[in-house]
mmCIF file of C-alpha atoms and ligand atoms in Angstrom:
data_model
loop_
_atom_site.group_PDB
_atom_site.id
_atom_site.type_symbol
_atom_site.label_atom_id
_atom_site.label_comp_id
_atom_site.label_asym_id
_atom_site.label_seq_id
_atom_site.Cartn_x
_atom_site.Cartn_y
_atom_site.Cartn_z
ATOM 1 C CA UNK A 10 22.468 -12.173 -54.469
ATOM 2 C CA UNK A 11 21.712 -10.108 -51.413
ATOM 3 C CA UNK A 12 18.505 -10.905 -49.553
ATOM 4 C CA UNK A 13 16.003 -8.360 -48.276
ATOM 5 C CA UNK A 14 15.740 -10.506 -45.130
ATOM 6 C CA UNK A 15 18.884 -12.548 -44.513
ATOM 7 C CA UNK A 16 18.906 -15.739 -42.449
ATOM 8 C CA UNK A 17 21.156 -14.138 -39.850
ATOM 9 C CA UNK A 18 22.635 -10.709 -39.107
ATOM 10 C CA UNK A 19 25.628 -9.895 -36.947
ATOM 11 C CA UNK A 20 24.889 -8.015 -33.759
ATOM 12 C CA UNK A 21 28.011 -5.807 -34.150
ATOM 13 C CA UNK A 22 28.542 -2.083 -33.621
ATOM 14 C CA UNK A 23 31.326 0.314 -32.688
ATOM 15 C CA UNK A 24 31.967 -1.525 -29.410
ATOM 16 C CA UNK A 25 33.423 -4.588 -31.169
ATOM 17 C CA UNK A 26 35.596 -2.252 -33.325
ATOM 18 C CA UNK A 27 36.826 -0.419 -30.214
ATOM 19 C CA UNK A 28 37.570 -3.668 -28.390
ATOM 20 C CA UNK A 29 39.768 -4.908 -31.277
ATOM 21 C CA UNK A 30 41.588 -1.571 -31.652
ATOM 22 C CA UNK A 31 42.204 -1.485 -27.865
ATOM 23 C CA UNK A 32 43.625 -5.000 -28.019
ATOM 24 C CA UNK A 33 45.969 -4.105 -30.910
ATOM 25 C CA UNK A 34 47.121 -1.003 -29.040
ATOM 26 C CA UNK A 35 47.785 -3.094 -25.928
ATOM 27 C CA UNK A 36 50.512 -4.782 -27.953
ATOM 28 C CA UNK A 37 49.336 -8.283 -26.958
ATOM 29 C CA UNK A 38 47.199 -10.003 -29.575
ATOM 30 C CA UNK A 39 47.705 -13.758 -29.036
ATOM 31 C CA UNK A 40 46.243 -15.744 -26.104
ATOM 32 C CA UNK A 41 46.543 -13.620 -22.919
ATOM 33 C CA UNK A 42 44.508 -11.391 -20.620
ATOM 34 C CA UNK A 43 41.510 -10.996 -22.969
ATOM 35 C CA UNK A 44 41.141 -14.784 -23.275
ATOM 36 C CA UNK A 45 41.277 -15.039 -19.499
ATOM 37 C CA UNK A 46 38.687 -12.282 -19.106
ATOM 38 C CA UNK A 47 36.387 -13.984 -21.622
ATOM 39 C CA UNK A 48 36.797 -17.310 -19.816
ATOM 40 C CA UNK A 49 36.113 -15.849 -16.377
ATOM 41 C CA UNK A 50 33.010 -13.990 -17.525
ATOM 42 C CA UNK A 51 31.682 -16.948 -19.521
ATOM 43 C CA UNK A 52 32.157 -19.337 -16.567
ATOM 44 C CA UNK A 53 30.437 -16.896 -14.246
ATOM 45 C CA UNK A 54 27.429 -16.355 -16.553
ATOM 46 C CA UNK A 55 27.032 -20.130 -16.997
ATOM 47 C CA UNK A 56 27.634 -20.847 -13.362
ATOM 48 C CA UNK A 57 30.287 -23.423 -14.220
ATOM 49 C CA UNK A 58 33.663 -23.965 -12.479
ATOM 50 C CA UNK A 59 35.938 -23.874 -15.528
ATOM 51 C CA UNK A 60 35.849 -22.374 -19.037
ATOM 52 C CA UNK A 61 38.609 -22.401 -21.640
ATOM 53 C CA UNK A 62 38.661 -20.431 -24.911
ATOM 54 C CA UNK A 63 39.287 -22.560 -27.996
ATOM 55 C CA UNK A 64 40.030 -21.978 -31.691
ATOM 56 C CA UNK A 65 36.562 -23.254 -32.584
ATOM 57 C CA UNK A 66 33.995 -25.780 -31.399
ATOM 58 C CA UNK A 67 35.269 -28.558 -33.616
ATOM 59 C CA UNK A 68 38.589 -28.435 -31.786
ATOM 60 C CA UNK A 69 36.694 -28.249 -28.459
ATOM 61 C CA UNK A 70 34.769 -31.459 -29.281
ATOM 62 C CA UNK A 71 37.994 -33.151 -30.440
ATOM 63 C CA UNK A 72 39.721 -32.230 -27.179
ATOM 64 C CA UNK A 73 36.689 -33.334 -25.166
ATOM 65 C CA UNK A 74 36.910 -36.880 -26.575
ATOM 66 C CA UNK A 75 40.682 -36.786 -26.201
ATOM 67 C CA UNK A 76 40.715 -35.926 -22.469
ATOM 68 C CA UNK A 77 37.840 -38.330 -21.736
ATOM 69 C CA UNK A 78 40.079 -41.121 -23.023
ATOM 70 C CA UNK A 79 37.760 -42.162 -25.887
ATOM 71 C CA UNK A 80 39.816 -44.304 -28.226
ATOM 72 C CA UNK A 81 39.741 -46.734 -31.193
ATOM 73 C CA UNK A 82 37.279 -49.570 -30.569
ATOM 74 C CA UNK A 83 35.017 -47.367 -28.435
ATOM 75 C CA UNK A 84 31.518 -46.479 -29.534
ATOM 76 C CA UNK A 85 29.919 -43.074 -29.078
ATOM 77 C CA UNK A 86 26.170 -42.576 -29.506
ATOM 78 C CA UNK A 87 25.294 -39.368 -31.364
ATOM 79 C CA UNK A 88 22.548 -37.788 -33.439
ATOM 80 C CA UNK A 89 22.706 -37.636 -37.231
ATOM 81 C CA UNK A 90 20.574 -34.471 -37.226
ATOM 82 C CA UNK A 91 23.482 -32.122 -36.439
ATOM 83 C CA UNK A 92 26.384 -30.273 -38.022
ATOM 84 C CA UNK A 93 28.962 -32.787 -39.210
ATOM 85 C CA UNK A 94 31.570 -31.610 -36.704
ATOM 86 C CA UNK A 95 29.688 -33.214 -33.769
ATOM 87 C CA UNK A 96 30.309 -36.584 -35.416
ATOM 88 C CA UNK A 97 33.651 -35.992 -37.091
ATOM 89 C CA UNK A 98 35.159 -35.260 -33.663
ATOM 90 C CA UNK A 99 34.312 -38.843 -32.558
ATOM 91 C CA UNK A 100 36.399 -40.139 -35.436
ATOM 92 C CA UNK A 101 39.372 -37.848 -34.732
ATOM 93 C CA UNK A 102 40.138 -40.050 -31.719
ATOM 94 C CA UNK A 103 39.498 -43.226 -33.711
ATOM 95 C CA UNK A 104 36.189 -44.084 -32.052
ATOM 96 C CA UNK A 105 33.034 -45.251 -33.879
ATOM 97 C CA UNK A 106 29.926 -43.050 -34.139
ATOM 98 C CA UNK A 107 26.629 -44.881 -33.544
ATOM 99 C CA UNK A 108 23.743 -42.845 -34.981
ATOM 100 C CA UNK A 109 20.573 -42.406 -32.908
ATOM 101 C CA UNK A 110 17.241 -41.010 -34.079
ATOM 102 C CA UNK A 111 15.594 -37.889 -32.653
ATOM 103 C CA UNK A 112 12.273 -37.775 -30.784
ATOM 104 C CA UNK A 113 9.832 -36.333 -33.318
ATOM 105 C CA UNK A 114 9.125 -33.723 -35.994
ATOM 106 C CA UNK A 115 8.389 -31.395 -33.111
ATOM 107 C CA UNK A 116 11.387 -32.276 -30.934
ATOM 108 C CA UNK A 117 14.730 -32.590 -32.698
ATOM 109 C CA UNK A 118 16.481 -33.884 -29.563
ATOM 110 C CA UNK A 119 18.200 -37.242 -29.394
ATOM 111 C CA UNK A 120 15.742 -39.884 -28.174
ATOM 112 C CA UNK A 121 16.772 -41.312 -24.759
ATOM 113 C CA UNK A 122 14.729 -44.506 -25.290
ATOM 114 C CA UNK A 123 16.547 -45.168 -28.576
ATOM 115 C CA UNK A 124 19.899 -44.423 -26.953
ATOM 116 C CA UNK A 125 19.342 -47.279 -24.534
ATOM 117 C CA UNK A 126 18.702 -49.776 -27.366
ATOM 118 C CA UNK A 127 22.019 -48.828 -28.983
ATOM 119 C CA UNK A 128 24.227 -49.276 -25.877
ATOM 120 C CA UNK A 129 26.753 -52.134 -26.132
ATOM 121 C CA UNK A 130 29.792 -53.182 -24.064
ATOM 122 C CA UNK A 131 31.828 -50.870 -26.340
ATOM 123 C CA UNK A 132 29.739 -47.760 -25.695
ATOM 124 C CA UNK A 133 31.736 -45.106 -23.822
ATOM 125 C CA UNK A 134 29.926 -41.831 -24.387
ATOM 126 C CA UNK A 135 26.834 -39.972 -25.622
ATOM 127 C CA UNK A 136 26.940 -36.719 -27.577
ATOM 128 C CA UNK A 137 23.890 -34.540 -27.133
ATOM 129 C CA UNK A 138 23.120 -31.587 -29.396
ATOM 130 C CA UNK A 139 20.738 -28.974 -27.989
ATOM 131 C CA UNK A 140 19.078 -28.143 -31.272
ATOM 132 C CA UNK A 141 18.421 -24.418 -31.807
ATOM 133 C CA UNK A 142 19.220 -24.014 -28.114
ATOM 134 C CA UNK A 143 16.317 -26.203 -26.866
ATOM 135 C CA UNK A 144 17.473 -28.638 -24.199
ATOM 136 C CA UNK A 145 17.641 -32.418 -24.658
ATOM 137 C CA UNK A 146 16.064 -34.538 -21.933
ATOM 138 C CA UNK A 147 19.123 -34.373 -19.674
ATOM 139 C CA UNK A 148 17.441 -36.203 -16.799
ATOM 140 C CA UNK A 149 16.787 -39.333 -18.844
ATOM 141 C CA UNK A 150 20.187 -39.136 -20.572
ATOM 142 C CA UNK A 151 21.931 -38.538 -17.222
ATOM 143 C CA UNK A 152 20.215 -41.630 -15.789
ATOM 144 C CA UNK A 153 21.433 -43.744 -18.727
ATOM 145 C CA UNK A 154 24.967 -42.385 -18.294
ATOM 146 C CA UNK A 155 24.918 -43.356 -14.652
ATOM 147 C CA UNK A 156 23.408 -46.786 -15.268
ATOM 148 C CA UNK A 157 25.870 -47.728 -18.027
ATOM 149 C CA UNK A 158 28.892 -45.627 -16.851
ATOM 150 C CA UNK A 159 28.963 -43.413 -19.904
ATOM 151 C CA UNK A 160 30.355 -39.906 -20.420
ATOM 152 C CA UNK A 161 28.163 -37.103 -21.678
ATOM 153 C CA UNK A 162 29.553 -34.495 -24.108
ATOM 154 C CA UNK A 163 27.187 -31.586 -24.705
ATOM 155 C CA UNK A 164 27.453 -29.910 -28.090
ATOM 156 C CA UNK A 165 25.956 -26.650 -26.849
ATOM 157 C CA UNK A 166 26.902 -24.633 -29.931
ATOM 158 C CA UNK A 167 23.299 -23.485 -30.368
ATOM 159 C CA UNK A 168 22.600 -22.693 -26.744
ATOM 160 C CA UNK A 169 24.776 -20.225 -24.843
ATOM 161 C CA UNK A 170 22.775 -19.221 -21.710
ATOM 162 C CA UNK A 171 19.972 -21.655 -22.631
ATOM 163 C CA UNK A 172 18.662 -23.585 -19.642
ATOM 164 C CA UNK A 173 17.395 -26.999 -18.601
ATOM 165 C CA UNK A 174 15.533 -26.881 -15.287
ATOM 166 C CA UNK A 175 17.638 -24.026 -13.982
ATOM 167 C CA UNK A 176 21.056 -25.296 -15.197
ATOM 168 C CA UNK A 177 22.828 -23.777 -18.186
ATOM 169 C CA UNK A 178 23.288 -26.054 -21.168
ATOM 170 C CA UNK A 179 26.858 -27.268 -21.508
ATOM 171 C CA UNK A 180 27.275 -27.495 -17.721
ATOM 172 C CA UNK A 181 25.163 -30.600 -17.119
ATOM 173 C CA UNK A 182 27.271 -33.365 -18.752
ATOM 174 C CA UNK A 183 30.961 -34.030 -18.250
ATOM 175 C CA UNK A 184 32.087 -31.448 -20.845
ATOM 176 C CA UNK A 185 30.243 -28.735 -22.759
ATOM 177 C CA UNK A 186 31.402 -27.262 -26.123
ATOM 178 C CA UNK A 187 30.427 -23.907 -27.630
ATOM 179 C CA UNK A 188 31.048 -22.218 -31.000
ATOM 180 C CA UNK A 189 31.522 -18.555 -31.754
ATOM 181 C CA UNK A 190 31.534 -18.938 -35.533
ATOM 182 C CA UNK A 191 30.111 -15.841 -37.278
ATOM 183 C CA UNK A 192 26.522 -17.004 -37.437
ATOM 184 C CA UNK A 193 26.232 -18.268 -33.838
ATOM 185 C CA UNK A 194 24.589 -16.374 -30.939
ATOM 186 C CA UNK A 195 28.078 -15.060 -29.959
ATOM 187 C CA UNK A 196 30.212 -14.212 -33.016
ATOM 188 C CA UNK A 197 33.979 -13.842 -33.057
ATOM 189 C CA UNK A 198 34.638 -15.001 -36.640
ATOM 190 C CA UNK A 199 36.057 -18.342 -35.590
ATOM 191 C CA UNK A 200 36.104 -19.302 -31.933
ATOM 192 C CA UNK A 201 34.848 -21.612 -29.224
ATOM 193 C CA UNK A 202 34.728 -22.429 -25.531
ATOM 194 C CA UNK A 203 34.924 -25.637 -23.553
ATOM 195 C CA UNK A 204 33.474 -25.864 -20.046
ATOM 196 C CA UNK A 205 33.549 -28.417 -17.218
ATOM 197 C CA UNK A 206 32.958 -28.669 -13.477
ATOM 198 C CA UNK A 207 35.622 -31.375 -13.154
ATOM 199 C CA UNK A 208 39.016 -30.123 -11.897
ATOM 200 C CA UNK A 209 40.964 -33.035 -13.365
ATOM 201 C CA UNK A 210 39.431 -32.704 -16.808
ATOM 202 C CA UNK A 211 40.053 -28.953 -16.700
ATOM 203 C CA UNK A 212 43.729 -29.525 -15.946
ATOM 204 C CA UNK A 213 44.058 -31.908 -18.891
ATOM 205 C CA UNK A 214 42.087 -29.664 -21.248
ATOM 206 C CA UNK A 215 44.253 -26.686 -20.388
ATOM 207 C CA UNK A 216 47.489 -28.618 -20.919
ATOM 208 C CA UNK A 217 46.453 -30.294 -24.165
ATOM 209 C CA UNK A 218 44.952 -27.102 -25.595
ATOM 210 C CA UNK A 219 48.480 -25.749 -25.802
ATOM 211 C CA UNK A 220 50.934 -28.513 -26.782
ATOM 212 C CA UNK A 221 50.964 -30.054 -23.293
ATOM 213 C CA UNK A 222 53.285 -27.230 -22.223
ATOM 214 C CA UNK A 223 53.465 -26.337 -18.582
ATOM 215 C CA UNK A 224 53.567 -22.560 -19.133
ATOM 216 C CA UNK A 225 52.072 -20.175 -21.748
ATOM 217 C CA UNK A 226 54.009 -17.507 -23.641
ATOM 218 C CA UNK A 227 51.991 -14.757 -21.891
ATOM 219 C CA UNK A 228 53.280 -15.998 -18.545
ATOM 220 C CA UNK A 229 56.844 -15.929 -19.901
ATOM 221 C CA UNK A 230 56.435 -12.495 -21.477
ATOM 222 C CA UNK A 231 55.194 -11.126 -18.177
ATOM 223 C CA UNK A 232 58.048 -12.652 -16.214
ATOM 224 C CA UNK A 233 55.944 -15.240 -14.408
ATOM 225 C CA UNK A 234 57.835 -18.133 -15.956
ATOM 226 C CA UNK A 235 61.089 -18.608 -17.812
ATOM 227 C CA UNK A 236 60.947 -22.217 -18.960
ATOM 228 C CA UNK A 237 58.536 -24.996 -19.756
ATOM 229 C CA UNK A 238 58.246 -28.740 -19.965
ATOM 230 C CA UNK A 239 55.982 -30.754 -22.262
ATOM 231 C CA UNK A 240 54.107 -33.305 -20.200
ATOM 232 C CA UNK A 241 51.176 -34.325 -22.495
ATOM 233 C CA UNK A 242 50.756 -34.849 -26.211
ATOM 234 C CA UNK A 243 48.794 -31.713 -26.918
ATOM 235 C CA UNK A 244 47.572 -29.496 -29.743
ATOM 236 C CA UNK A 245 47.407 -25.837 -30.589
ATOM 237 C CA UNK A 246 43.693 -25.151 -30.029
ATOM 238 C CA UNK A 247 44.137 -21.692 -28.505
ATOM 239 C CA UNK A 248 42.032 -18.615 -29.227
ATOM 240 C CA UNK A 249 43.760 -15.205 -29.545
ATOM 241 C CA UNK A 250 43.082 -12.009 -27.649
ATOM 242 C CA UNK A 251 41.726 -10.187 -30.725
ATOM 243 C CA UNK A 252 38.831 -12.636 -30.925
ATOM 244 C CA UNK A 253 38.477 -12.828 -27.138
ATOM 245 C CA UNK A 254 38.110 -9.045 -27.025
ATOM 246 C CA UNK A 255 35.184 -9.330 -29.437
ATOM 247 C CA UNK A 256 33.825 -12.246 -27.418
ATOM 248 C CA UNK A 257 33.781 -10.218 -24.215
ATOM 249 C CA UNK A 258 31.646 -7.508 -25.914
ATOM 250 C CA UNK A 259 29.362 -10.107 -27.525
ATOM 251 C CA UNK A 260 28.877 -11.956 -24.252
ATOM 252 C CA UNK A 261 27.766 -8.768 -22.502
ATOM 253 C CA UNK A 262 25.170 -8.178 -25.253
ATOM 254 C CA UNK A 263 23.822 -11.743 -25.157
ATOM 255 C CA UNK A 264 21.089 -11.471 -22.498
ATOM 256 C CA UNK A 265 19.389 -8.552 -24.320
ATOM 257 C CA UNK A 266 19.931 -10.244 -27.662
ATOM 258 C CA UNK A 267 18.180 -13.390 -26.415
ATOM 259 C CA UNK A 268 15.273 -11.357 -25.154
ATOM 260 C CA UNK A 269 14.732 -9.826 -28.620
ATOM 261 C CA UNK A 270 15.010 -13.259 -30.187
ATOM 262 C CA UNK A 271 12.313 -14.537 -27.849
ATOM 263 C CA UNK A 272 10.102 -11.694 -29.036
ATOM 264 C CA UNK A 273 10.793 -12.603 -32.660
ATOM 265 C CA UNK A 274 9.932 -16.235 -31.884
ATOM 266 C CA UNK A 275 6.610 -15.259 -30.323
ATOM 267 C CA UNK A 276 5.730 -13.165 -33.392
ATOM 268 C CA UNK A 277 6.436 -16.184 -35.563
ATOM 269 C CA UNK A 278 4.250 -18.417 -33.385
ATOM 270 C CA UNK A 279 1.403 -15.948 -33.643
ATOM 271 C CA UNK A 280 1.695 -15.304 -37.402
ATOM 272 C CA UNK A 281 2.171 -18.992 -38.287
ATOM 273 C CA UNK A 282 -0.764 -20.250 -36.185
ATOM 274 C CA UNK A 283 -3.082 -20.407 -39.275
ATOM 275 C CA UNK A 284 -0.604 -22.847 -40.816
ATOM 276 C CA UNK A 285 -0.975 -25.412 -38.007
ATOM 277 C CA UNK A 286 -2.264 -28.142 -40.370
ATOM 278 C CA UNK A 287 0.540 -27.410 -42.888
ATOM 279 C CA UNK A 288 3.649 -27.161 -40.733
ATOM 280 C CA UNK A 289 5.120 -28.278 -37.435
ATOM 281 C CA UNK A 290 6.931 -25.695 -35.330
ATOM 282 C CA UNK A 291 9.430 -27.688 -33.229
ATOM 283 C CA UNK A 292 9.490 -27.003 -29.483
ATOM 284 C CA UNK A 293 6.240 -25.021 -29.885
ATOM 285 C CA UNK A 294 5.328 -25.389 -26.203
ATOM 286 C CA UNK A 295 8.810 -24.844 -24.800
ATOM 287 C CA UNK A 296 8.891 -23.007 -21.485
ATOM 288 C CA UNK A 297 12.616 -23.061 -20.784
ATOM 289 C CA UNK A 298 14.777 -19.961 -21.129
ATOM 290 C CA UNK A 299 16.469 -20.549 -24.518
ATOM 291 C CA UNK A 300 18.788 -18.930 -27.038
ATOM 292 C CA UNK A 301 16.601 -19.312 -30.139
ATOM 293 C CA UNK A 302 19.705 -19.764 -32.289
ATOM 294 C CA UNK A 303 17.588 -20.622 -35.354
ATOM 295 C CA UNK A 304 13.877 -20.943 -36.215
ATOM 296 C CA UNK A 305 13.141 -24.305 -37.932
ATOM 297 C CA UNK A 306 9.779 -25.393 -39.322
ATOM 298 C CA UNK A 307 8.853 -28.786 -40.812
ATOM 299 C CA UNK A 308 6.386 -29.260 -43.687
ATOM 300 C CA UNK A 309 3.674 -31.823 -42.971
ATOM 301 C CA UNK A 310 3.162 -34.817 -45.223
ATOM 302 C CA UNK A 311 0.472 -33.126 -47.327
ATOM 303 C CA UNK A 312 3.257 -30.870 -48.698
ATOM 304 C CA UNK A 313 5.499 -33.868 -49.553
ATOM 305 C CA UNK A 314 8.134 -32.915 -52.134
ATOM 306 C CA UNK A 315 7.495 -29.180 -51.961
ATOM 307 C CA UNK A 316 10.309 -28.176 -49.593
ATOM 308 C CA UNK A 317 12.825 -27.099 -52.210
ATOM 309 C CA UNK A 318 10.146 -25.266 -54.205
ATOM 310 C CA UNK A 319 9.139 -23.403 -51.058
ATOM 311 C CA UNK A 320 12.743 -22.378 -50.461
ATOM 312 C CA UNK A 321 13.077 -21.162 -54.066
ATOM 313 C CA UNK A 322 9.823 -19.222 -53.742
ATOM 314 C CA UNK A 323 10.960 -17.543 -50.487
ATOM 315 C CA UNK A 324 14.355 -16.741 -52.030
ATOM 316 C CA UNK A 325 12.612 -15.108 -55.003
ATOM 317 C CA UNK A 326 10.771 -12.875 -52.489
ATOM 318 C CA UNK A 327 14.103 -11.831 -50.918
ATOM 319 C CA UNK A 328 13.850 -14.132 -47.893
ATOM 320 C CA UNK A 329 16.925 -16.243 -47.206
ATOM 321 C CA UNK A 330 16.358 -19.750 -45.790
ATOM 322 C CA UNK A 331 18.531 -22.717 -44.902
ATOM 323 C CA UNK A 332 18.245 -26.373 -44.036
ATOM 324 C CA UNK A 333 19.464 -27.617 -40.602
ATOM 325 C CA UNK A 334 20.812 -30.045 -41.427
ATOM 326 C CA UNK A 335 21.576 -32.547 -44.137
ATOM 327 C CA UNK A 336 21.740 -35.844 -42.171
ATOM 328 C CA UNK A 337 25.308 -36.751 -41.261
ATOM 329 C CA UNK A 338 24.710 -40.475 -41.865
ATOM 330 C CA UNK A 339 23.816 -39.718 -45.496
ATOM 331 C CA UNK A 340 27.155 -38.027 -46.295
ATOM 332 C CA UNK A 341 29.577 -39.989 -48.502
ATOM 333 C CA UNK A 342 32.213 -40.379 -45.797
ATOM 334 C CA UNK A 343 29.603 -41.862 -43.417
ATOM 335 C CA UNK A 344 28.366 -44.674 -45.660
ATOM 336 C CA UNK A 345 30.472 -47.240 -43.747
ATOM 337 C CA UNK A 346 28.950 -46.114 -40.441
ATOM 338 C CA UNK A 347 25.291 -45.807 -41.490
ATOM 339 C CA UNK A 348 24.319 -49.224 -42.842
ATOM 340 C CA UNK A 349 22.956 -50.356 -39.505
ATOM 341 C CA UNK A 350 21.267 -47.074 -38.626
ATOM 342 C CA UNK A 351 17.481 -46.794 -38.542
ATOM 343 C CA UNK A 352 16.680 -43.128 -38.487
ATOM 344 C CA UNK A 353 13.185 -42.632 -39.966
ATOM 345 C CA UNK A 354 12.377 -39.403 -38.090
ATOM 346 C CA UNK A 355 15.733 -37.811 -38.890
ATOM 347 C CA UNK A 356 15.285 -38.756 -42.545
ATOM 348 C CA UNK A 357 11.778 -37.245 -42.640
ATOM 349 C CA UNK A 358 12.978 -33.999 -40.997
ATOM 350 C CA UNK A 359 15.981 -33.506 -43.308
ATOM 351 C CA UNK A 360 13.653 -33.728 -46.316
ATOM 352 C CA UNK A 361 10.940 -31.425 -44.932
ATOM 353 C CA UNK A 362 12.714 -28.844 -42.760
ATOM 354 C CA UNK A 363 13.187 -25.165 -43.584
ATOM 355 C CA UNK A 364 15.016 -22.686 -41.403
ATOM 356 C CA UNK A 365 13.564 -19.207 -41.430
ATOM 357 C CA UNK A 366 15.415 -15.957 -40.622
ATOM 358 C CA UNK A 367 16.210 -15.452 -36.934
ATOM 359 C CA UNK A 368 18.176 -12.584 -35.341
ATOM 360 C CA UNK A 369 17.457 -9.974 -32.737
ATOM 361 C CA UNK A 370 16.797 -6.953 -35.005
ATOM 362 C CA UNK A 371 14.002 -8.578 -37.060
ATOM 363 C CA UNK A 372 10.917 -6.413 -36.950
ATOM 364 C CA UNK A 373 7.291 -7.385 -36.571
ATOM 365 C CA UNK A 374 6.710 -6.390 -40.265
ATOM 366 C CA UNK A 375 9.532 -8.726 -41.323
ATOM 367 C CA UNK A 376 7.901 -11.663 -39.544
ATOM 368 C CA UNK A 377 4.497 -10.776 -41.001
ATOM 369 C CA UNK A 378 6.037 -10.550 -44.484
ATOM 370 C CA UNK A 379 7.791 -13.910 -44.155
ATOM 371 C CA UNK A 380 4.628 -15.543 -42.766
ATOM 372 C CA UNK A 381 2.467 -14.055 -45.523
ATOM 373 C CA UNK A 382 4.784 -15.456 -48.159
ATOM 374 C CA UNK A 383 4.728 -18.870 -46.507
ATOM 375 C CA UNK A 384 0.905 -18.806 -46.499
ATOM 376 C CA UNK A 385 0.845 -17.621 -50.125
ATOM 377 C CA UNK A 386 2.894 -20.692 -51.128
ATOM 378 C CA UNK A 387 1.379 -23.315 -48.809
ATOM 379 C CA UNK A 388 -2.266 -22.322 -49.412
ATOM 380 C CA UNK A 389 -1.790 -22.411 -53.178
HETATM 381 C C1 LIG B 413 28.698 -24.557 -35.470
HETATM 382 C C2 LIG B 413 28.569 -25.919 -34.960
HETATM 383 C C3 LIG B 413 29.684 -26.735 -34.742
HETATM 384 C C4 LIG B 413 31.063 -26.327 -35.189
HETATM 385 O O1 LIG B 413 31.542 -25.196 -34.596
HETATM 386 P P1 LIG B 413 32.874 -24.511 -35.164
HETATM 387 O O2 LIG B 413 33.168 -23.437 -34.125
HETATM 388 O O3 LIG B 413 32.541 -23.886 -36.493
HETATM 389 O O4 LIG B 413 33.939 -25.505 -35.272
HETATM 390 C C5 LIG B 413 29.467 -27.952 -34.126
HETATM 391 N N1 LIG B 413 28.252 -28.398 -33.776
HETATM 392 C C6 LIG B 413 27.146 -27.614 -33.996
HETATM 393 C C7 LIG B 413 25.826 -28.166 -33.564
HETATM 394 C C8 LIG B 413 27.261 -26.382 -34.577
HETATM 395 O O5 LIG B 413 26.186 -25.651 -34.797
#
């Protein structure tokens, strides 16, 4: 079925096509100058010292835990209200995820006060997810990290260019991870970026991204190196220049794209105002500069049990919706990790949340149409 208004639409045109063709014609398609250009531009736009392209964000998160020395027996505090990769990555290094609830139906960020109650002698790190690109309370979380000597990994997949008090998300903790999967703010098909201000971590990330080898094949092909040693147990988590070429174009479009998304968000806020006793709009009073990756709403208790019917109704009107997210602690493979978890707010949200369409080319009429259909259902 094709929807009249999809959840997401690619912001692609001839410039992405040209960038890929140019890369193919350059005769260098694996990791090389385009990856470096993407990294340099990304680091500069985020005002961070180091950025490294990655195959995807899942690999970036894995490598973050790896270089931070998180290991079996360690505990990592994380939200359950996230995409499963944020938690799976903790387990790739053998550590134990400890689920923490979010703040409220109107703020899907991990709750700093709850974090503190979950800290034990085994706790080594905190994963924060900046939901929809809205920042977590990094001051409170940073203070906890200092007090208990914990590392902070920012899953900033939803928030390229988003800010918290003037700093870009992903650049505030020890390591920040980004995704360029098709439906993210920057789309390269698959793809990701890892950023840090720490020189030592950068050095390790760079080595372990590519088998722990001391030189890359591009350096050898261009005569800058003829041999290599392997000095770390690494992986192949590299991006290729075909994707990086798309990424460079997408990155340049991002500031304008985010401005249009902000406009779409303000239309939603206006049109949905009459529904204020029926739904919550998370981060309604946000004043930070944000990416608006998605537009979530939460049905209030008086609409208990109607979420899936609402989604079916909207789908029948040609409006695609989604749910962000099914709770990670409720997945089969997390049963052994979730028996101790008390996550009432997360559990309420996952049963009452609906994600409405959000992308930069949505028109005022689209938002009015979606809002009218919501009213038609919720007022009936
Ligand atoms: C998309 C996403 C990921 C995974 O990114 P990939 O690039 O697909 O591996 C991880 N965490 C969050 C919050 C995401 O939205």
